[in-house]
Amino acid sequence: MNSEANATTASDSVFVYVTYIRSTPDALWTALTSRAFTERYWYGMHMESDWQAGSPWSLHFADGRVADEGEIVAADKPHRLVIRWRNVFRPELNEEGDSLCTLEIESAEQVVRLTVTHRVERPGSKFIEAVSGGWPRILSNLKTLLETGEVLMPLVATGA
């Protein structure tokens, strides 16, 4: 995986999602990295890390099983977070190897612009196809939670 998150080749599979949230960069960073926040908008799932470059990172189902794992590649609070990310619970996604997820937070007038770029260095990635359905739901929940105090879709992820 390239260490530069913005380097793309013709053989990469890439998903990009941009949303504007009525929040602050610090509040959004906290929502992205806090277990209590994450469990609310990520369907009961939570992330574990100390959010320092080089540290391990993992995403867990509500029952404690590991869904995804990897490493924090870069962390510039509250502006940029880059995670080397690998699915571990679906063999067909795990065999694709590591992906790189970059979350960029920028102030934009009275709101914050969040750009999520998820990339795998292979064409036709099933993992990118999966996150293309997941990220919009998760980020819609996050946006609604930050703006209203409630989530849009309070479902629980089972990993089935």
mmCIF file of C-alpha atoms in Angstrom:
data_model
loop_
_atom_site.group_PDB
_atom_site.id
_atom_site.type_symbol
_atom_site.label_atom_id
_atom_site.label_comp_id
_atom_site.label_asym_id
_atom_site.label_seq_id
_atom_site.Cartn_x
_atom_site.Cartn_y
_atom_site.Cartn_z
ATOM 1 C CA MET A 1 0.000 0.000 0.000
ATOM 2 C CA ASN A 2 1.360 3.413 -0.902
ATOM 3 C CA SER A 3 2.095 5.626 2.077
ATOM 4 C CA GLU A 4 0.783 8.643 0.188
ATOM 5 C CA ALA A 5 -2.997 8.490 0.482
ATOM 6 C CA ASN A 6 -3.662 10.564 -2.634
ATOM 7 C CA ALA A 7 -1.534 8.507 -5.047
ATOM 8 C CA THR A 8 -3.865 6.598 -7.382
ATOM 9 C CA THR A 9 -3.092 4.269 -10.262
ATOM 10 C CA ALA A 10 -5.383 3.012 -13.008
ATOM 11 C CA SER A 11 -5.508 -0.372 -11.278
ATOM 12 C CA ASP A 12 -6.816 1.024 -7.960
ATOM 13 C CA SER A 13 -10.385 0.656 -6.747
ATOM 14 C CA VAL A 14 -11.425 3.851 -4.972
ATOM 15 C CA PHE A 15 -14.478 5.059 -3.076
ATOM 16 C CA VAL A 16 -14.780 8.767 -2.189
ATOM 17 C CA TYR A 17 -17.550 10.307 -0.080
ATOM 18 C CA VAL A 18 -17.863 13.976 0.833
ATOM 19 C CA THR A 19 -20.349 15.351 3.340
ATOM 20 C CA TYR A 20 -20.836 18.654 5.121
ATOM 21 C CA ILE A 21 -21.694 18.513 8.808
ATOM 22 C CA ARG A 22 -22.837 21.298 11.108
ATOM 23 C CA SER A 23 -20.064 20.742 13.636
ATOM 24 C CA THR A 24 -16.487 21.719 14.444
ATOM 25 C CA PRO A 25 -13.309 19.885 13.431
ATOM 26 C CA ASP A 26 -12.642 18.949 17.085
ATOM 27 C CA ALA A 27 -16.162 17.610 17.656
ATOM 28 C CA LEU A 28 -16.015 15.605 14.421
ATOM 29 C CA TRP A 29 -12.591 14.174 15.326
ATOM 30 C CA THR A 30 -13.982 13.116 18.709
ATOM 31 C CA ALA A 31 -16.992 11.503 17.024
ATOM 32 C CA LEU A 32 -14.695 9.590 14.666
ATOM 33 C CA THR A 33 -12.326 8.360 17.386
ATOM 34 C CA SER A 34 -14.460 8.002 20.535
ATOM 35 C CA ARG A 35 -15.877 4.576 21.358
ATOM 36 C CA ALA A 36 -19.046 6.062 22.888
ATOM 37 C CA PHE A 37 -19.789 8.088 19.753
ATOM 38 C CA THR A 38 -18.806 5.349 17.313
ATOM 39 C CA GLU A 39 -21.096 2.770 18.928
ATOM 40 C CA ARG A 40 -24.052 5.116 18.400
ATOM 41 C CA TYR A 41 -23.661 5.807 14.675
ATOM 42 C CA TRP A 42 -21.798 2.636 13.564
ATOM 43 C CA TYR A 43 -24.612 0.235 14.500
ATOM 44 C CA GLY A 44 -23.143 -0.819 17.854
ATOM 45 C CA MET A 45 -19.625 -1.316 16.498
ATOM 46 C CA HIS A 46 -16.600 0.450 17.953
ATOM 47 C CA MET A 47 -12.981 1.157 17.076
ATOM 48 C CA GLU A 48 -9.967 0.594 19.284
ATOM 49 C CA SER A 49 -6.710 2.542 18.916
ATOM 50 C CA ASP A 50 -4.692 5.218 20.650
ATOM 51 C CA TRP A 51 -4.893 7.162 17.355
ATOM 52 C CA GLN A 52 -1.125 7.668 17.034
ATOM 53 C CA ALA A 53 0.809 6.976 13.814
ATOM 54 C CA GLY A 54 2.164 3.417 13.884
ATOM 55 C CA SER A 55 -0.408 2.197 16.436
ATOM 56 C CA PRO A 56 -2.718 -0.772 15.870
ATOM 57 C CA TRP A 57 -6.343 -0.103 14.965
ATOM 58 C CA SER A 58 -9.355 -2.421 15.010
ATOM 59 C CA LEU A 59 -13.111 -2.289 14.444
ATOM 60 C CA HIS A 60 -15.252 -4.581 16.629
ATOM 61 C CA PHE A 61 -18.816 -5.848 16.409
ATOM 62 C CA ALA A 62 -21.045 -5.174 19.425
ATOM 63 C CA ASP A 63 -20.347 -8.742 20.644
ATOM 64 C CA GLY A 64 -16.567 -8.097 20.644
ATOM 65 C CA ARG A 65 -15.608 -9.994 17.473
ATOM 66 C CA VAL A 66 -13.059 -8.213 15.281
ATOM 67 C CA ALA A 67 -14.485 -7.070 11.946
ATOM 68 C CA ASP A 68 -11.490 -5.164 10.592
ATOM 69 C CA GLU A 69 -7.964 -4.414 11.746
ATOM 70 C CA GLY A 70 -4.924 -2.482 10.674
ATOM 71 C CA GLU A 71 -2.686 0.390 11.644
ATOM 72 C CA ILE A 72 -2.838 4.149 12.011
ATOM 73 C CA VAL A 73 -0.638 5.435 9.165
ATOM 74 C CA ALA A 74 -1.044 9.138 9.969
ATOM 75 C CA ALA A 75 -2.945 11.169 12.547
ATOM 76 C CA ASP A 76 -3.089 14.951 12.465
ATOM 77 C CA LYS A 77 -5.808 15.837 14.990
ATOM 78 C CA PRO A 78 -8.331 17.252 14.078
ATOM 79 C CA HIS A 79 -7.582 17.427 10.354
ATOM 80 C CA ARG A 80 -6.512 14.084 8.911
ATOM 81 C CA LEU A 81 -6.550 10.415 9.815
ATOM 82 C CA VAL A 82 -5.137 7.641 7.609
ATOM 83 C CA ILE A 83 -5.800 3.990 8.480
ATOM 84 C CA ARG A 84 -4.319 0.870 6.867
ATOM 85 C CA TRP A 85 -7.472 -1.255 6.947
ATOM 86 C CA ARG A 86 -8.065 -4.959 6.374
ATOM 87 C CA ASN A 87 -11.311 -6.877 6.664
ATOM 88 C CA VAL A 88 -10.873 -10.007 8.797
ATOM 89 C CA PHE A 89 -14.356 -11.513 9.061
ATOM 90 C CA ARG A 90 -15.150 -12.122 5.368
ATOM 91 C CA PRO A 91 -12.517 -14.360 3.704
ATOM 92 C CA GLU A 92 -13.196 -13.031 0.182
ATOM 93 C CA LEU A 93 -12.532 -9.469 1.389
ATOM 94 C CA ASN A 94 -9.581 -10.406 3.589
ATOM 95 C CA GLU A 95 -7.771 -12.034 0.672
ATOM 96 C CA GLU A 96 -7.719 -8.690 -1.159
ATOM 97 C CA GLY A 97 -5.208 -7.439 1.399
ATOM 98 C CA ASP A 98 -4.905 -4.009 2.946
ATOM 99 C CA SER A 99 -6.837 -0.940 1.938
ATOM 100 C CA LEU A 100 -6.072 2.642 2.845
ATOM 101 C CA CYS A 101 -8.775 4.840 4.369
ATOM 102 C CA THR A 102 -8.151 8.584 4.555
ATOM 103 C CA LEU A 103 -10.470 10.862 6.513
ATOM 104 C CA GLU A 104 -9.927 14.573 5.893
ATOM 105 C CA ILE A 105 -11.637 17.218 8.026
ATOM 106 C CA GLU A 106 -11.754 20.833 6.818
ATOM 107 C CA SER A 107 -13.562 23.908 8.130
ATOM 108 C CA ALA A 108 -15.927 25.292 5.502
ATOM 109 C CA GLU A 109 -17.689 28.459 6.709
ATOM 110 C CA GLN A 110 -20.026 27.400 9.572
ATOM 111 C CA VAL A 111 -19.712 23.680 8.821
ATOM 112 C CA VAL A 112 -17.081 20.995 8.483
ATOM 113 C CA ARG A 113 -16.320 19.145 5.273
ATOM 114 C CA LEU A 114 -15.533 15.448 5.799
ATOM 115 C CA THR A 115 -13.966 13.576 2.897
ATOM 116 C CA VAL A 116 -13.553 9.820 3.202
ATOM 117 C CA THR A 117 -11.361 8.159 0.567
ATOM 118 C CA HIS A 118 -11.082 4.373 0.734
ATOM 119 C CA ARG A 119 -8.650 2.746 -1.720
ATOM 120 C CA VAL A 120 -7.409 -0.742 -2.587
ATOM 121 C CA GLU A 121 -4.540 -1.309 -5.014
ATOM 122 C CA ARG A 122 -6.467 -3.685 -7.272
ATOM 123 C CA PRO A 123 -9.145 -3.267 -9.922
ATOM 124 C CA GLY A 124 -12.702 -4.448 -9.243
ATOM 125 C CA SER A 125 -12.261 -4.727 -5.462
ATOM 126 C CA LYS A 126 -15.089 -6.505 -3.631
ATOM 127 C CA PHE A 127 -13.970 -4.697 -0.485
ATOM 128 C CA ILE A 128 -14.450 -1.284 -2.108
ATOM 129 C CA GLU A 129 -17.832 -2.452 -3.391
ATOM 130 C CA ALA A 130 -18.773 -3.363 0.208
ATOM 131 C CA VAL A 131 -17.596 -0.072 1.745
ATOM 132 C CA SER A 132 -19.376 1.844 -1.032
ATOM 133 C CA GLY A 133 -22.631 0.632 0.508
ATOM 134 C CA GLY A 134 -21.515 0.937 4.120
ATOM 135 C CA TRP A 135 -19.853 4.350 4.294
ATOM 136 C CA PRO A 136 -22.907 6.375 3.114
ATOM 137 C CA ARG A 137 -25.097 4.774 5.805
ATOM 138 C CA ILE A 138 -22.494 5.215 8.532
ATOM 139 C CA LEU A 139 -21.692 8.810 7.583
ATOM 140 C CA SER A 140 -25.386 9.719 7.309
ATOM 141 C CA ASN A 141 -25.825 8.388 10.841
ATOM 142 C CA LEU A 142 -22.766 10.353 12.018
ATOM 143 C CA LYS A 143 -23.972 13.599 10.409
ATOM 144 C CA THR A 144 -27.469 13.245 11.867
ATOM 145 C CA LEU A 145 -26.106 12.365 15.317
ATOM 146 C CA LEU A 146 -23.818 15.402 15.417
ATOM 147 C CA GLU A 147 -26.519 17.747 14.138
ATOM 148 C CA THR A 148 -29.550 16.463 16.077
ATOM 149 C CA GLY A 149 -28.296 14.224 18.891
ATOM 150 C CA GLU A 150 -30.043 11.189 17.384
ATOM 151 C CA VAL A 151 -28.980 8.679 14.734
ATOM 152 C CA LEU A 152 -30.829 8.312 11.446
ATOM 153 C CA MET A 153 -30.772 4.490 11.300
ATOM 154 C CA PRO A 154 -30.354 2.834 14.722
ATOM 155 C CA LEU A 155 -29.665 -0.701 13.479
ATOM 156 C CA VAL A 156 -27.116 -3.098 14.969
ATOM 157 C CA ALA A 157 -24.381 -4.693 12.837
ATOM 158 C CA THR A 158 -24.312 -8.461 13.252
ATOM 159 C CA GLY A 159 -21.498 -9.412 10.886
ATOM 160 C CA ALA A 160 -23.627 -12.280 9.588
#
